Coordinates of C-alpha atoms and ligand atoms in Angstrom, one line a residue:
M1397 CA 33.0 184.3 121.3
S1398 CA 33.6 183.7 117.6
S1399 CA 30.5 182.5 115.7
L1400 CA 32.5 181.7 112.5
P1401 CA 31.6 178.4 111.0
T1402 CA 34.3 175.8 112.0
T1403 CA 36.4 174.0 109.4
E1404 CA 37.2 171.3 111.9
D1405 CA 36.1 167.7 111.3
L1406 CA 33.4 167.3 113.9
N1407 CA 32.4 163.7 113.1
P1408 CA 32.6 162.1 116.6
F1409 CA 33.8 158.8 115.3
H1410 CA 36.7 160.5 113.5
I1411 CA 37.4 162.3 116.7
T1412 CA 37.7 159.1 118.7
S1413 CA 40.1 157.8 116.0
T1414 CA 42.3 161.0 116.3
Q1415 CA 42.3 160.7 120.1
F1416 CA 43.2 157.0 119.9
D1417 CA 46.0 157.6 117.4
R1418 CA 47.5 160.2 119.7
A1419 CA 47.5 157.9 122.7
V1420 CA 49.0 154.9 120.9
A1421 CA 51.9 157.1 119.7
Y1422 CA 53.0 156.8 123.4
M1423 CA 52.5 153.0 123.5
P1424 CA 55.3 151.4 121.4
Q1425 CA 54.8 148.2 123.4
L1426 CA 51.2 147.8 122.2
K1427 CA 50.9 145.0 119.7
R1428 CA 50.3 146.7 116.4
G1429 CA 47.5 144.4 115.3
L1430 CA 45.4 145.4 118.3
I1431 CA 45.3 149.0 117.1
D1432 CA 43.1 148.2 114.2
Y1433 CA 41.0 145.9 116.3
F1434 CA 40.4 148.5 119.0
K1435 CA 39.6 151.3 116.6
R1436 CA 36.6 149.5 115.1
P1437 CA 33.4 148.5 116.8
N1438 CA 32.8 144.8 117.1
R1439 CA 29.2 144.9 116.1
T1440 CA 26.9 147.5 114.5
V1441 CA 23.2 147.1 114.3
I1442 CA 20.7 149.4 112.6
V1443 CA 17.0 148.8 113.0
E1444 CA 14.2 150.6 111.1
F1445 CA 10.7 150.1 112.6
P1446 CA 7.2 151.5 112.2
I1447 CA 5.1 153.0 115.0
V1448 CA 1.4 153.9 114.9
M1449 CA 1.5 157.3 116.5
E1450 CA -1.1 158.7 118.8
D1451 CA -2.7 160.7 115.9
G1452 CA -3.2 157.4 113.9
S1453 CA -0.3 158.1 111.5
V1454 CA 2.4 155.6 110.9
R1455 CA 6.0 156.7 111.2
T1456 CA 9.3 154.8 110.6
F1457 CA 12.1 155.3 113.1
T1458 CA 15.8 154.5 112.9
G1459 CA 17.6 153.0 115.9
Y1460 CA 21.2 151.9 116.5
R1461 CA 23.1 149.7 118.9
V1462 CA 26.8 149.4 118.6
L1463 CA 28.9 147.0 120.6
H1464 CA 32.5 148.3 120.6
N1465 CA 34.4 145.8 122.6
M1466 CA 33.7 142.9 125.0
V1467 CA 37.2 142.0 126.1
R1468 CA 36.7 143.0 129.7
G1469 CA 33.1 142.0 130.0
P1470 CA 29.6 142.5 128.6
G1471 CA 28.9 145.7 126.5
K1472 CA 27.7 148.6 128.6
G1473 CA 26.4 152.0 127.4
G1474 CA 23.5 154.3 127.4
I1475 CA 20.6 154.8 125.0
R1476 CA 20.2 158.3 123.6
Y1477 CA 17.0 159.8 122.1
H1478 CA 17.9 162.9 120.1
P1479 CA 17.0 164.1 116.6
D1480 CA 20.8 164.4 115.8
V1481 CA 21.6 160.8 116.6
T1482 CA 23.7 159.3 113.8
L1483 CA 25.5 156.0 113.4
D1484 CA 28.9 157.7 113.7
E1485 CA 27.9 159.4 116.9
V1486 CA 26.8 156.1 118.4
R1487 CA 30.0 154.4 117.2
A1488 CA 32.0 157.1 118.9
L1489 CA 30.0 156.9 122.1
S1490 CA 30.5 153.1 122.2
A1491 CA 34.3 153.4 121.9
W1492 CA 34.4 156.0 124.7
M1493 CA 32.4 153.5 126.8
T1494 CA 35.1 150.8 126.3
W1495 CA 37.8 153.2 127.5
K1496 CA 35.7 154.6 130.3
C1497 CA 34.9 151.2 131.8
A1498 CA 38.6 150.4 131.7
V1499 CA 39.6 153.7 133.3
I1500 CA 37.1 153.3 136.2
D1501 CA 38.0 149.6 136.3
V1502 CA 34.6 148.0 136.1
P1503 CA 34.3 144.6 134.2
F1504 CA 32.4 145.8 131.2
G1505 CA 33.1 146.5 127.6
G1506 CA 31.7 149.4 125.6
A1507 CA 28.4 149.8 123.8
K1508 CA 25.9 152.6 123.0
G1509 CA 22.5 152.9 121.4
G1510 CA 20.3 155.6 120.1
V1511 CA 17.1 156.4 118.2
A1512 CA 17.0 159.5 116.0
F1513 CA 13.9 161.5 117.2
N1514 CA 13.1 164.2 119.7
P1515 CA 11.0 162.7 122.6
K1516 CA 10.0 166.3 123.6
D1517 CA 7.9 166.4 120.4
H1518 CA 5.9 163.2 121.4
S1519 CA 3.5 162.0 124.0
E1520 CA 4.6 159.7 126.7
A1521 CA 2.5 156.9 125.1
D1522 CA 4.4 157.3 121.8
V1523 CA 7.8 157.4 123.5
R1524 CA 6.9 154.2 125.4
K1525 CA 5.9 152.5 122.1
I1526 CA 9.1 153.6 120.4
T1527 CA 11.1 152.2 123.3
R1528 CA 9.3 148.9 123.4
R1529 CA 9.6 148.3 119.6
Y1530 CA 13.3 149.4 119.5
I1531 CA 14.1 147.0 122.3
S1532 CA 12.1 144.1 120.8
E1533 CA 13.9 144.8 117.5
L1534 CA 17.3 144.4 119.3
G1535 CA 16.0 141.1 120.7
D1536 CA 18.8 139.0 122.2
L1537 CA 21.5 141.4 121.1
I1538 CA 21.0 142.9 124.5
G1539 CA 21.0 140.9 127.7
P1540 CA 22.3 140.9 131.3
Y1541 CA 25.5 139.1 130.3
T1542 CA 25.9 140.4 126.7
D1543 CA 25.0 144.1 126.4
I1544 CA 23.4 146.3 129.1
P1545 CA 21.9 149.7 128.3
A1546 CA 21.5 152.7 130.6
P1547 CA 20.2 156.3 130.4
D1548 CA 21.7 159.0 128.2
V1549 CA 20.5 162.2 126.7
Y1550 CA 16.7 162.5 126.8
T1551 CA 16.2 159.0 128.3
D1552 CA 15.7 158.4 132.1
A1553 CA 14.7 155.9 134.8
R1554 CA 11.2 155.7 133.3
T1555 CA 12.6 154.7 129.9
M1556 CA 14.8 152.1 131.6
A1557 CA 11.7 150.6 133.4
W1558 CA 10.1 150.2 129.9
I1559 CA 13.3 148.5 128.6
Y1560 CA 13.4 146.1 131.5
D1561 CA 9.7 145.4 131.2
T1562 CA 9.9 144.7 127.4
Y1563 CA 13.0 142.4 127.8
S1564 CA 11.3 140.6 130.7
M1565 CA 8.1 140.0 128.7
M1566 CA 10.4 138.4 126.0
H1567 CA 12.3 136.3 128.6
P1568 CA 9.7 135.3 131.3
G1569 CA 10.5 133.2 134.4
R1570 CA 14.0 134.5 135.2
N1571 CA 15.7 137.4 136.9
N1572 CA 16.1 139.9 134.1
L1573 CA 16.9 143.0 136.2
G1574 CA 20.5 143.1 135.1
V1575 CA 19.5 143.7 131.5
V1576 CA 19.5 147.5 132.0
T1577 CA 20.7 149.9 134.7
G1578 CA 19.5 153.3 135.8
K1579 CA 16.1 151.8 136.6
P1580 CA 13.7 153.4 139.2
L1581 CA 14.6 152.4 142.8
D1582 CA 11.5 150.2 143.2
V1583 CA 12.2 148.5 139.8
G1584 CA 15.6 147.2 140.8
G1585 CA 17.4 150.5 140.6
S1586 CA 20.3 151.5 142.8
H1587 CA 20.4 154.2 145.4
G1588 CA 22.7 157.0 144.1
R1589 CA 22.5 156.0 140.4
D1590 CA 20.5 159.1 139.4
E1591 CA 23.1 161.5 140.6
A1592 CA 26.1 159.2 140.1
T1593 CA 27.5 160.9 137.0
A1594 CA 27.5 164.3 138.7
R1595 CA 28.8 162.9 142.0
G1596 CA 31.6 161.1 140.2
C1597 CA 32.5 164.4 138.6
L1598 CA 32.7 166.1 142.0
F1599 CA 34.9 163.3 143.4
C1600 CA 37.1 163.5 140.4
A1601 CA 37.5 167.3 140.5
E1602 CA 38.1 167.2 144.3
R1603 CA 40.8 164.6 143.9
A1604 CA 42.5 166.3 140.9
L1605 CA 42.5 169.6 142.8
V1606 CA 44.0 168.0 145.9
R1607 CA 46.7 166.5 143.7
G1608 CA 47.6 170.0 142.3
V1609 CA 46.2 170.1 138.8
V1610 CA 45.3 173.8 139.3
S1611 CA 47.9 175.8 141.1
G1612 CA 46.5 177.9 144.0
R1613 CA 43.3 175.8 144.3
D1614 CA 43.1 172.6 146.3
G1615 CA 39.4 172.1 146.6
V1616 CA 35.9 173.1 145.3
D1617 CA 35.0 175.1 148.4
G1618 CA 34.5 178.7 147.2
A1619 CA 35.1 177.8 143.5
R1620 CA 33.0 179.6 140.8
I1621 CA 31.3 177.0 138.6
A1622 CA 29.7 177.3 135.2
I1623 CA 27.7 174.3 133.9
Q1624 CA 26.4 173.8 130.3
G1625 CA 23.4 171.5 130.3
F1626 CA 20.8 171.2 133.1
G1627 CA 19.6 167.6 132.7
N1628 CA 20.7 164.6 134.7
A1629 CA 24.4 165.3 134.7
G1630 CA 24.3 169.1 134.8
A1631 CA 21.5 169.7 137.3
H1632 CA 22.8 167.2 139.8
A1633 CA 26.3 168.6 139.3
A1634 CA 25.0 172.1 140.1
H1635 CA 23.4 170.8 143.3
L1636 CA 26.3 168.6 144.4
F1637 CA 29.1 171.2 143.7
Q1638 CA 27.0 173.8 145.6
E1639 CA 26.6 171.4 148.5
A1640 CA 30.4 171.0 148.5
G1641 CA 30.7 174.8 149.0
A1642 CA 31.1 176.0 145.4
H1643 CA 29.2 179.0 143.8
V1644 CA 27.3 177.9 140.7
I1645 CA 27.3 181.2 138.7
A1646 CA 25.8 180.0 135.5
V1647 CA 23.9 177.1 134.0
S1648 CA 22.2 176.5 130.6
D1649 CA 20.1 174.2 128.6
S1650 CA 19.2 173.8 124.9
T1651 CA 17.4 177.2 124.9
G1652 CA 20.1 179.3 126.5
G1653 CA 21.6 180.1 129.9
V1654 CA 21.4 182.2 133.1
F1655 CA 24.1 183.9 135.1
S1656 CA 24.4 185.4 138.6
E1657 CA 27.7 186.9 139.8
H1658 CA 27.0 185.8 143.4
G1659 CA 25.7 182.3 142.6
L1660 CA 22.3 181.0 141.4
D1661 CA 19.4 180.0 143.6
L1662 CA 19.1 176.5 142.3
T1663 CA 15.8 175.7 144.1
S1664 CA 13.9 178.5 142.3
L1665 CA 15.8 177.8 139.1
R1666 CA 14.6 174.1 139.1
A1667 CA 11.0 175.3 139.9
H1668 CA 11.2 177.8 136.9
K1669 CA 12.5 175.0 134.6
A1670 CA 9.8 172.6 135.8
K1671 CA 7.2 175.3 135.0
T1672 CA 8.5 176.6 131.7
G1673 CA 10.7 173.9 130.3
T1674 CA 13.9 176.1 130.4
V1675 CA 16.2 177.9 132.8
V1676 CA 16.0 181.0 130.6
G1677 CA 13.9 183.8 131.9
A1678 CA 14.2 182.9 135.6
A1679 CA 13.8 185.8 138.2
N1680 CA 16.8 187.8 139.5
V1681 CA 19.3 186.4 136.9
R1682 CA 20.9 187.6 133.7
D1683 CA 20.0 185.6 130.6
I1684 CA 23.1 184.6 128.6
T1685 CA 23.8 182.4 125.5
N1686 CA 25.5 179.0 125.6
A1687 CA 28.5 180.6 123.9
E1688 CA 28.8 183.3 126.6
L1689 CA 28.6 180.6 129.3
L1690 CA 31.6 178.8 127.8
A1691 CA 33.6 182.0 127.9
L1692 CA 32.8 183.0 131.5
E1693 CA 35.6 183.6 133.9
C1694 CA 35.3 180.9 136.4
D1695 CA 37.2 178.2 138.3
I1696 CA 35.5 175.1 136.9
L1697 CA 33.7 174.8 133.6
I1698 CA 31.5 171.7 133.4
P1699 CA 30.2 170.9 129.9
A1700 CA 27.2 168.6 130.7
A1701 CA 25.2 168.6 127.4
M1702 CA 26.4 167.5 124.0
E1703 CA 29.6 166.8 121.9
N1704 CA 31.7 169.4 120.1
Q1705 CA 31.1 172.4 122.4
I1706 CA 34.7 173.5 123.0
R1707 CA 36.3 173.6 119.5
G1708 CA 39.0 175.2 117.5
D1709 CA 36.8 178.2 116.7
N1710 CA 35.8 179.0 120.3
A1711 CA 38.3 177.4 122.7
H1712 CA 40.4 180.6 122.7
A1713 CA 37.6 182.4 124.6
V1714 CA 37.5 179.8 127.5
R1715 CA 38.6 181.5 130.8
A1716 CA 38.0 178.6 133.2
K1717 CA 40.9 177.3 135.3
L1718 CA 39.8 173.7 135.0
I1719 CA 37.4 171.8 132.7
C1720 CA 35.5 168.8 134.1
E1721 CA 33.7 166.9 131.3
A1722 CA 30.4 165.6 132.5
A1723 CA 29.3 165.2 128.9
N1724 CA 30.8 162.8 126.4
G1725 CA 33.0 164.4 123.8
P1726 CA 32.4 168.1 124.6
T1727 CA 36.0 169.0 123.6
T1728 CA 37.3 168.4 120.1
P1729 CA 41.0 167.6 119.3
A1730 CA 41.5 171.3 118.2
G1731 CA 39.9 172.4 121.5
D1732 CA 42.2 170.1 123.4
R1733 CA 45.3 171.6 121.8
I1734 CA 44.2 175.1 122.6
M1735 CA 43.4 174.1 126.2
Q1736 CA 46.9 172.6 126.5
D1737 CA 48.5 175.7 125.0
K1738 CA 46.6 177.9 127.5
G1739 CA 47.5 175.6 130.4
I1740 CA 43.9 174.8 131.2
P1741 CA 43.7 171.1 132.4
V1742 CA 40.7 169.1 131.1
L1743 CA 39.5 166.2 133.2
P1744 CA 38.4 164.1 130.3
D1745 CA 35.0 162.5 129.8
I1746 CA 36.2 158.9 130.1
L1747 CA 37.4 159.7 133.6
A1748 CA 35.3 162.6 134.8
N1749 CA 31.8 161.2 133.9
S1750 CA 32.6 157.5 134.7
G1751 CA 30.7 157.7 138.0
G1752 CA 27.5 157.0 136.0
V1753 CA 28.8 153.6 134.6
C1754 CA 30.4 152.9 137.9
V1755 CA 27.1 153.0 139.8
S1756 CA 25.5 151.2 136.9
Y1757 CA 27.9 148.4 137.6
F1758 CA 27.0 148.5 141.3
E1759 CA 23.3 148.3 140.3
W1760 CA 24.0 145.3 138.1
V1761 CA 25.9 143.6 141.0
Q1762 CA 22.9 144.3 143.3
N1763 CA 20.5 142.9 140.7
N1764 CA 22.5 139.7 140.3
E1765 CA 22.5 139.3 144.1
N1766 CA 18.9 140.4 144.6
E1767 CA 20.2 143.0 147.1
Q1768 CA 19.9 146.8 147.6
W1769 CA 22.8 148.6 149.1
D1770 CA 22.4 151.8 151.2
L1771 CA 23.2 155.2 149.7
E1772 CA 26.2 155.6 152.0
E1773 CA 27.6 152.3 150.8
V1774 CA 27.1 153.2 147.1
N1775 CA 28.7 156.7 147.5
H1776 CA 31.6 155.4 149.6
K1777 CA 32.4 152.7 147.0
L1778 CA 32.0 155.3 144.2
R1779 CA 34.4 157.7 145.9
I1780 CA 37.1 155.0 146.2
K1781 CA 36.7 154.1 142.5
M1782 CA 36.8 157.7 141.3
E1783 CA 39.8 158.5 143.4
R1784 CA 41.8 155.5 142.2
A1785 CA 40.9 156.2 138.6
T1786 CA 41.9 159.9 138.9
D1787 CA 45.2 158.9 140.6
A1788 CA 46.0 156.4 137.9
V1789 CA 45.4 159.1 135.2
I1790 CA 47.4 161.8 136.9
E1791 CA 50.3 159.4 137.6
K1792 CA 50.4 158.3 134.0
H1793 CA 50.3 162.0 132.9
T1794 CA 53.1 162.9 135.3
K1795 CA 55.3 159.9 134.3
I1796 CA 55.1 160.4 130.6
N1797 CA 55.6 164.2 130.8
R1798 CA 58.6 163.7 133.1
S1799 CA 60.1 161.3 130.6
G1800 CA 60.4 164.0 128.0
H1801 CA 58.8 161.7 125.3
E1802 CA 59.8 162.5 121.7
S1803 CA 56.1 163.0 120.7
G1804 CA 55.8 165.9 123.2
P1805 CA 53.9 166.4 126.4
I1806 CA 50.5 164.8 126.8
D1807 CA 47.2 166.1 128.2
L1808 CA 45.0 164.3 130.8
R1809 CA 42.8 162.8 128.0
T1810 CA 45.7 161.1 126.4
A1811 CA 46.9 159.8 129.7
A1812 CA 43.4 158.4 130.5
L1813 CA 43.3 156.7 127.1
I1814 CA 46.8 155.2 127.6
V1815 CA 45.7 153.8 131.0
A1816 CA 42.5 152.4 129.4
I1817 CA 44.1 150.9 126.2
D1818 CA 46.8 149.3 128.3
R1819 CA 44.2 147.6 130.5
V1820 CA 42.1 146.3 127.6
A1821 CA 45.1 145.1 125.7
E1822 CA 46.4 143.3 128.8
V1823 CA 43.2 141.3 129.1
A1824 CA 42.9 140.7 125.4
L1825 CA 46.3 139.1 125.3
K1826 CA 45.8 137.1 128.6
R1827 CA 42.5 135.7 127.3
G1828 CA 44.1 135.1 123.8
I1829 CA 42.4 136.2 120.6
W1830 CA 39.9 133.5 119.8
P1831 CA 40.2 130.9 118.3
Ligands
LIG774 P1 19.7 164.9 129.8 O1 18.9 164.6 128.7 O2 19.3 164.6 131.2 O3 20.2 166.4 129.8 C1 20.7 167.1 128.6 C2 20.8 168.6 128.9 O4 21.5 169.2 127.9 C3 19.4 169.2 128.9 O5 19.4 170.2 129.9 C4 19.3 169.9 127.5 O6 18.5 171.0 127.5 C5 20.8 170.3 127.4 N1 21.2 170.5 126.0 C6 20.9 169.8 124.9 N2 21.4 170.4 123.8 C7 22.1 171.5 124.3 C8 22.9 172.5 123.6 N3 23.1 172.5 122.3 N4 23.4 173.5 124.4 C9 23.2 173.4 125.8 N5 22.5 172.5 126.4 C10 21.9 171.6 125.7 O7 21.1 164.2 129.5 P2 22.3 163.7 130.5 O8 22.0 162.3 130.8 O9 22.5 164.8 131.5 O10 23.5 163.7 129.5 C11 24.3 164.9 129.2 C12 25.7 164.5 128.8 O11 26.2 163.7 129.9 C13 25.7 163.6 127.6 O12 26.9 163.9 126.9 C14 25.8 162.2 128.1 O13 26.3 161.3 127.2 C15 26.7 162.4 129.3 N6 26.6 161.4 130.3 C16 25.4 161.1 130.9 C17 25.4 160.0 131.8 C18 24.2 159.7 132.6 O14 24.3 158.8 133.5 N7 23.0 160.2 132.3 C19 26.6 159.3 132.1 C20 27.8 159.7 131.5 C21 27.8 160.8 130.6

């Protein structure tokens, strides 16, 4: 795989704009004024706040919360803790959330948040303090009916419990559970939320394969899978695809990856990662780089880590038959063009990883009703939503490509965006633009 520095514009917010422009080229019926409105986030907040660290020093942190669009309901989107978090990344992720909620058809708009730091470098007490202060700085900008956070990279159920607790301290005497999703089960969480993103990916891939997106393969049974990222999305995907009969031949994390021709032993890999903090160096496997993982010959490649992994400078090396994007924004526009030229279908992030926000929505409904559904009920409802969304995107893709549109054939990402933009525009016009 090439290691040449890329000349591509990798700014995630510019990438969302490029994807959006491509989709609206196929939507002459879209009111032109809406294009400008949908491209820009509705509200952008930056907070700078001090924390007294465990060692007694004082450090200032920068946090963001961006509300992209509330046309279909309250803002919804995860909170990311990562040293590379930038405003443009959060803006991009918030826009993808608007389109994702519309594709999976849950009554939410799009939002996202982040704090630029690496929680791995800090004690649990420091991360809890950073979380509490960040949430208190956001104040009433978040709330069960305005903007509802969830987990994302390097945040988890424990972080969501602190968010709920902080918000609840600030708003005593009422049911505040719906202010955040992805909470622990005994703090108002939903069965199935933890693995929902990965399970949604599996349902989406299964449906797409049954509907013929990859000729000669109609299911995941026996498929060879490579997964980049071994956190919430990636590790659960490994387990669930294997349970469905697939062979997980490679996984990776931020340190590197591991490969086994005949399929990895996930139980011992998880134990190794719990002990050492990485999958690298596990017994009876070959260590590989993340670049090598992306270039493996396999049936399904699942990027489940960060943005901009499959780009103009490395996409030529991809040898998968299908890409299923568990991560947000893993394929750049140049990467997409190369995939389309190579005939490799990409199940796009706003469809493939929408199982996470779908079960977040289920959690919010349960919180509002003070109920807890069984796992079977959650998974059954999730399957229905994922299959409907996958069908809608495939049908849009087929319809436009059969019509021989003058702007040329579209990929599944563009089809998903068209479905989403149509749905948001429809509601915007029915509600009327206020005042
Ligand atoms: P996580 O923090 O649980 O896991 C992230 C994983 O990616 C870790 O294994 C980490 O080591 C690995 N990683 C980080 N940088 C890497 C790199 N440069 N190369 C390879 N691996 C790297 O995060 P997550 O919640 O699993 O999120 C992963 C992706 O899935 C993100 O794009 C996120 O936005 C997306 N996503 C998550 C959810 C969710 O419910 N958690 C929902 C939808 C989408």
